[in-house]
mmCIF file of C-alpha atoms in Angstrom:
data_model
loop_
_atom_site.group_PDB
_atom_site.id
_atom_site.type_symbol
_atom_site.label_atom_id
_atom_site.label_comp_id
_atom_site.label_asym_id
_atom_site.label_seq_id
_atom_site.Cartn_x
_atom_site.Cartn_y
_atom_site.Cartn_z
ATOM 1 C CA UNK A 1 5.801 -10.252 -58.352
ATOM 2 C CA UNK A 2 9.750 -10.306 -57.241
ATOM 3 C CA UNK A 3 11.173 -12.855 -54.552
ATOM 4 C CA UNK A 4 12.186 -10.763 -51.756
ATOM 5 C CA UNK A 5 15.506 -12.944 -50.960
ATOM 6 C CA UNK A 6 16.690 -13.892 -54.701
ATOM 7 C CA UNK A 7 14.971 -12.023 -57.526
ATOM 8 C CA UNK A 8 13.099 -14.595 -58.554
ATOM 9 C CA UNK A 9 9.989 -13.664 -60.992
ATOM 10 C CA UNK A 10 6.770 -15.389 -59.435
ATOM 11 C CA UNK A 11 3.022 -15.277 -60.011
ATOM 12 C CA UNK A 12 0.737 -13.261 -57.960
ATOM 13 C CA UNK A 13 -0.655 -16.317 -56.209
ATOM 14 C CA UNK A 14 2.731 -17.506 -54.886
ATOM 15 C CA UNK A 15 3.498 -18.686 -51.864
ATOM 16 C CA UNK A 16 6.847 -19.474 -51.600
ATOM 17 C CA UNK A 17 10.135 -18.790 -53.747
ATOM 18 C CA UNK A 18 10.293 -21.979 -56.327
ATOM 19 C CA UNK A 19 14.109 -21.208 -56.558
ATOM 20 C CA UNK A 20 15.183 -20.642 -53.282
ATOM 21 C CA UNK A 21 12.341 -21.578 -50.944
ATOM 22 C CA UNK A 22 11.871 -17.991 -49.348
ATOM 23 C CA UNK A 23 8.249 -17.107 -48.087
ATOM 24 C CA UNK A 24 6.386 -14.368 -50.198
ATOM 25 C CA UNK A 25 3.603 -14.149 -47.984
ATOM 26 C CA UNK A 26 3.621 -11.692 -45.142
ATOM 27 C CA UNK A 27 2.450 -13.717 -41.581
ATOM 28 C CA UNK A 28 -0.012 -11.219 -40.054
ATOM 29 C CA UNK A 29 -0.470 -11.244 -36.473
ATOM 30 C CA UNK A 30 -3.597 -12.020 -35.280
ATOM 31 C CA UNK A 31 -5.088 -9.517 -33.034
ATOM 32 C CA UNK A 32 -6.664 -11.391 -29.688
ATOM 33 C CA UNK A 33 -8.774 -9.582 -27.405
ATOM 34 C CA UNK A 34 -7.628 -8.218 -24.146
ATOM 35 C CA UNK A 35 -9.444 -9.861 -20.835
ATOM 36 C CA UNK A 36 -12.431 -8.627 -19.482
ATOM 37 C CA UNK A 37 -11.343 -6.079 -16.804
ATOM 38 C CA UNK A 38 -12.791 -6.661 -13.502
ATOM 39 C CA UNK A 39 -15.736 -4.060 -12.677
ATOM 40 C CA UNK A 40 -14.693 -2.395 -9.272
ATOM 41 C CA UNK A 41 -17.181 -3.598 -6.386
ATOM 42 C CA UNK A 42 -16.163 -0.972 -3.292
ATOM 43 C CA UNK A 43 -13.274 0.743 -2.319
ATOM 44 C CA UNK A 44 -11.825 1.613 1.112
ATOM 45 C CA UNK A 45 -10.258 4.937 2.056
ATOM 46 C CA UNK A 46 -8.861 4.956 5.797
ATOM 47 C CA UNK A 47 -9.842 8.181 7.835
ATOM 48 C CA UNK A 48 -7.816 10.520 9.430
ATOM 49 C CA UNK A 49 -8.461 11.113 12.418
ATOM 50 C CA UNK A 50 -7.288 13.956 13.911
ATOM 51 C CA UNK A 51 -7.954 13.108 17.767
ATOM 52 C CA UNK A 52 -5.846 9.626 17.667
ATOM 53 C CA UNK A 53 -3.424 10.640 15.384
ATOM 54 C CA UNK A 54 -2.502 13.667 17.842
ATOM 55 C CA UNK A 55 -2.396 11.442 21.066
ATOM 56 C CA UNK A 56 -0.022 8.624 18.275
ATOM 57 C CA UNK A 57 2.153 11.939 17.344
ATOM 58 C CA UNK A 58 2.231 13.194 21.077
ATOM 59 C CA UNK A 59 3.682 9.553 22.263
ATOM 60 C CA UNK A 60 6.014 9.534 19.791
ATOM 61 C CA UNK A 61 7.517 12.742 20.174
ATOM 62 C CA UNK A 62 7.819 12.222 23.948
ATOM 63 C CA UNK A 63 9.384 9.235 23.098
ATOM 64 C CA UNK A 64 11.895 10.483 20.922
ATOM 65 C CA UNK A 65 12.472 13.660 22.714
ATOM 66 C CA UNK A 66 13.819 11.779 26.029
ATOM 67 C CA UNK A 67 16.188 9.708 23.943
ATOM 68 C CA UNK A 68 17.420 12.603 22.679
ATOM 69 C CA UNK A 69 17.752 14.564 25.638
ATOM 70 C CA UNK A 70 19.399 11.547 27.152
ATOM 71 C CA UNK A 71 21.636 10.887 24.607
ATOM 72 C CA UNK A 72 23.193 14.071 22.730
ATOM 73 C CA UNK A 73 21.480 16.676 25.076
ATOM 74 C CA UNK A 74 23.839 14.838 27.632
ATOM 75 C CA UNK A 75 26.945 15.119 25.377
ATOM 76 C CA UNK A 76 25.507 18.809 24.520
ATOM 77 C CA UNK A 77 25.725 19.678 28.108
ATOM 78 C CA UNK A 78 29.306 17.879 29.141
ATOM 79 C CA UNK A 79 30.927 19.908 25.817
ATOM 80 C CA UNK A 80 29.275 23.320 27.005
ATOM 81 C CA UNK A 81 30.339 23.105 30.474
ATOM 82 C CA UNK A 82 34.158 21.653 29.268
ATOM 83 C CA UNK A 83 34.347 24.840 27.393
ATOM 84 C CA UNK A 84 33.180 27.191 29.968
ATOM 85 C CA UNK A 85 29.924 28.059 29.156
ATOM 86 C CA UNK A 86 27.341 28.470 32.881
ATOM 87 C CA UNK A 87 23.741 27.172 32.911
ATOM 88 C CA UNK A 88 24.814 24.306 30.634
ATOM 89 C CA UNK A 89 21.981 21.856 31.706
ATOM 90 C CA UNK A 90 19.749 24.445 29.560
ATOM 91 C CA UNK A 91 21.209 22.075 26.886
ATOM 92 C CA UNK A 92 19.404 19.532 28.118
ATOM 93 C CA UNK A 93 16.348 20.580 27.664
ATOM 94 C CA UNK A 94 16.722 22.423 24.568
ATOM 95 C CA UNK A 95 17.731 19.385 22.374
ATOM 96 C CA UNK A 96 14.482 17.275 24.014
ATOM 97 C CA UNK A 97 12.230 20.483 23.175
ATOM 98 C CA UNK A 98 13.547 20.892 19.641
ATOM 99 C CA UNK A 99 12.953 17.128 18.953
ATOM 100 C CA UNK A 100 9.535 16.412 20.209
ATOM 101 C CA UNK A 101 8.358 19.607 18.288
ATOM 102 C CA UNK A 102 10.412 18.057 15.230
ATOM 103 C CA UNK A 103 8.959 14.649 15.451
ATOM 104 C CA UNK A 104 5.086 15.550 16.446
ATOM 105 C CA UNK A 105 4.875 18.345 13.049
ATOM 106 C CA UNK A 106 6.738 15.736 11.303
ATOM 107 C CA UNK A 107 4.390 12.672 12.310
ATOM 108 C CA UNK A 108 1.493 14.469 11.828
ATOM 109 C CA UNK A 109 2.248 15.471 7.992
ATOM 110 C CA UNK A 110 3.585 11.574 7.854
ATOM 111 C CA UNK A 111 0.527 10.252 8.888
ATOM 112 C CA UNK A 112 -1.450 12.891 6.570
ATOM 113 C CA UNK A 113 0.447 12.533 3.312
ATOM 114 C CA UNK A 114 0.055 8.272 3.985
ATOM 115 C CA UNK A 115 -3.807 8.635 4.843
ATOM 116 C CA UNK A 116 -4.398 10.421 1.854
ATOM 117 C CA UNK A 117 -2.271 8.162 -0.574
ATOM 118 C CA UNK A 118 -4.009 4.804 0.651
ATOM 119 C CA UNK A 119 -6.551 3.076 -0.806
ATOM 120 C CA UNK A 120 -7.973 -0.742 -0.981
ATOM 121 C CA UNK A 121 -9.675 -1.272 -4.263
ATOM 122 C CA UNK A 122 -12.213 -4.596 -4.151
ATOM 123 C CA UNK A 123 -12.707 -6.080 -7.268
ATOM 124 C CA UNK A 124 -14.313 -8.942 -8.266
ATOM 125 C CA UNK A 125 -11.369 -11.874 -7.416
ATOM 126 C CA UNK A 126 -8.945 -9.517 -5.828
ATOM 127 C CA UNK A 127 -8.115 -6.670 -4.371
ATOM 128 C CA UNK A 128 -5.770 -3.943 -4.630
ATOM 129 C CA UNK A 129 -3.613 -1.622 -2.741
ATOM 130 C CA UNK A 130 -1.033 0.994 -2.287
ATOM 131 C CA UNK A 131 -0.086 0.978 1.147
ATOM 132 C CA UNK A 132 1.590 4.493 1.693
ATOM 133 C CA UNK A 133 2.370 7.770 -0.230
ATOM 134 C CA UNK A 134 6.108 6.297 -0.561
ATOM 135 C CA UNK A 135 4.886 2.708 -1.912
ATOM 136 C CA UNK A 136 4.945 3.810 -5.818
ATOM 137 C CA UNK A 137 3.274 0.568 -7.096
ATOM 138 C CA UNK A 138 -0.053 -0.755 -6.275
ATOM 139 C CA UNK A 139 -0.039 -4.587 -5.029
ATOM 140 C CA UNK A 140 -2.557 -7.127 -5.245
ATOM 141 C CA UNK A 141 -4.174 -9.708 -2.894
ATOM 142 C CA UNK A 142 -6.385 -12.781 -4.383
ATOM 143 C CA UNK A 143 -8.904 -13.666 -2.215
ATOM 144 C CA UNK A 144 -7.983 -17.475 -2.582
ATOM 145 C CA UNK A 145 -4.847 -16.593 -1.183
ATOM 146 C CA UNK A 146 -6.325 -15.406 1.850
ATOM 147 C CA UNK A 147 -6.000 -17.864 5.089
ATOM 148 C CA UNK A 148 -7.355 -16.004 7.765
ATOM 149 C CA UNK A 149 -8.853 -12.281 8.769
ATOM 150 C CA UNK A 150 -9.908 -10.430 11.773
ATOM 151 C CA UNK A 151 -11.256 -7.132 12.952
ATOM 152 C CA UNK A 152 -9.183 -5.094 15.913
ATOM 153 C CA UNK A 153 -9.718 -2.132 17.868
ATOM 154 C CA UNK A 154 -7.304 -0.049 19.644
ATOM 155 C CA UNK A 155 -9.064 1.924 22.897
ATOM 156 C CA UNK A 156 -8.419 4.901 21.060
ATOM 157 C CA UNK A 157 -10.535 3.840 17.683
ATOM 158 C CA UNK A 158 -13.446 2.442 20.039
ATOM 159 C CA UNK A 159 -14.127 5.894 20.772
ATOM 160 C CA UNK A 160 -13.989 6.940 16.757
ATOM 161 C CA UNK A 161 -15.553 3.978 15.469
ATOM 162 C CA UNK A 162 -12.525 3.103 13.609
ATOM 163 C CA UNK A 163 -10.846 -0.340 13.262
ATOM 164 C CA UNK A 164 -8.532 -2.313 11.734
ATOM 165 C CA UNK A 165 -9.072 -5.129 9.119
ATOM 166 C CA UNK A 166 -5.695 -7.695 8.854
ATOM 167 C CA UNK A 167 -6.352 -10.469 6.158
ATOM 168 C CA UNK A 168 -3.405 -13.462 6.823
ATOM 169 C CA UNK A 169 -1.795 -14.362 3.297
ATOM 170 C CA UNK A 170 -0.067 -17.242 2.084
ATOM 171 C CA UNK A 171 3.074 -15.936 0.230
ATOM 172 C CA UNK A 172 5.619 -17.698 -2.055
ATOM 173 C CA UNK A 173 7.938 -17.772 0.835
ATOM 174 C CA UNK A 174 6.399 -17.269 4.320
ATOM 175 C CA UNK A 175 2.919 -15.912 5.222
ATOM 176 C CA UNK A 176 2.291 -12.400 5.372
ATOM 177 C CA UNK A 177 -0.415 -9.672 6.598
ATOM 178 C CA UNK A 178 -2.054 -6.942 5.000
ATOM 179 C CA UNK A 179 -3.572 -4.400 6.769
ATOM 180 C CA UNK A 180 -6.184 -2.004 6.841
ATOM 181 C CA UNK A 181 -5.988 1.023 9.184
ATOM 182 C CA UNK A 182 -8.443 3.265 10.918
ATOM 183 C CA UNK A 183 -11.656 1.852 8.843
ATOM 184 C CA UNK A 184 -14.514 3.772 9.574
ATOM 185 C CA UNK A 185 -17.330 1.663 11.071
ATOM 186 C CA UNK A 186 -15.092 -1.434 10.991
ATOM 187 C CA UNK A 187 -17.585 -3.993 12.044
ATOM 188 C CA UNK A 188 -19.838 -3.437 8.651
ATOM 189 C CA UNK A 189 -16.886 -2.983 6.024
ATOM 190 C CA UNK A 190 -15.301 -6.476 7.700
ATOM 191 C CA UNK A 191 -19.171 -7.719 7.154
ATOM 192 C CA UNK A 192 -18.617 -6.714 3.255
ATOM 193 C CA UNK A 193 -15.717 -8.181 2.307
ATOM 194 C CA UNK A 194 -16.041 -11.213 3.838
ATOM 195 C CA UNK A 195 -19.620 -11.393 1.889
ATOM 196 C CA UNK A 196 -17.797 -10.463 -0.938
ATOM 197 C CA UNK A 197 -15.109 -13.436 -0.324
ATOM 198 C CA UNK A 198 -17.514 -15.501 0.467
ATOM 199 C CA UNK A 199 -19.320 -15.026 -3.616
ATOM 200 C CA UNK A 200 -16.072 -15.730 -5.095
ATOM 201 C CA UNK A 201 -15.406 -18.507 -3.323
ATOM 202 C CA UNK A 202 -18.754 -20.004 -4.049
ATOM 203 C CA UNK A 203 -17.912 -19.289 -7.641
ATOM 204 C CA UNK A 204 -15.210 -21.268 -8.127
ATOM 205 C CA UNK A 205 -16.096 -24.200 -6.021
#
């Protein structure tokens, strides 16, 4: 065989170039085997509920209706009557109408689309999340990262039997929560991943 870099006639059991030093040998690259995945343990989709999230939507658009009656139905109203116009309060409460029917449709297909998208994952170590339909990456939370976690429930989810699960973090930075809204039957699920902490924990102590 030929030297690659200088010509060089070699035997078939060469190494390396005896005139200029090249390698002959091609380095293969040794193929290592991925790591294990983790097997999925449970996963965690949040419910909808229609009943609270109407009464959250309602709120809200009263909310933002009355600012915006305030604010530009006011200014809606001065401009009409400026310019001539009679029966210019109707202004008034034609801006507030047409923004707490805005914001309550709007809410609700929010709140839908987000419901939908989420999902907590429990593997293993870790879990992972995508917090809302506009989050396009999933995240992950180690358990040994955890400091601290609690169970809450609003007056609203007593009478579902939904909940909320928060899990304190320690971050690079600063501490940080994540999380997890309008769990059906709260009170077991919390039960489960703390058992599920708990193993890994023991694990790797």
């Amino acid at each position: 065989m030929q030297c690659k870099f200088c010509g060089q006639t070699l035997p078939n059991n060469a190494v390396c170039c005896n005139r200029c030093g090249g390698s002959v040998t091609s380095v293969k690259k040794i193929s290592r085997p991925e790591p294990r995945k983790e097997e999925m343990v449970f996963n965690i989709k949040p419910a909808f509920d229609m009943s609270i999230i109407g009464v959250r939507a309602f709120f809200m658009a009263v909310f933002i209706g009355l600012v915006a009656s305030v604010t530009i139905g006011t200014l809606a109203t001065v401009a009409l009557s400026v310019l001539g116009f009679s029966n210019c309060t109707m202004a008034f409460w034609v801006v507030g109408a047409a923004f707490f029917i805005t914001t309550f449709f709007l809410f609700l297909y929010i709140a839908k689309k987000n419901t939908t998208a989420r999902k907590f994952t429990f593997y293993q170590t870790r879990m992972e999340y995508k917090y809302n339909a506009f989050d396009g990456k999933f995240r992950y939370l180690e358990y040994s990262s955890i400091l601290d976690s609690s169970v809450t429930k609003g007056p609203l989810q007593k009478m579902s039997n939904l909940g909320n699960i928060s899990f304190i973090c320690v971050g690079s930075f600063h501490d940080y929560i994540v999380a997890i809204g309008d769990v059906r039957d709260p009170d077991y699920v919390y039960k489960k991943i703390m058992d599920l902490i708990e193993v890994n924990k023991n694990l790797n102590s």
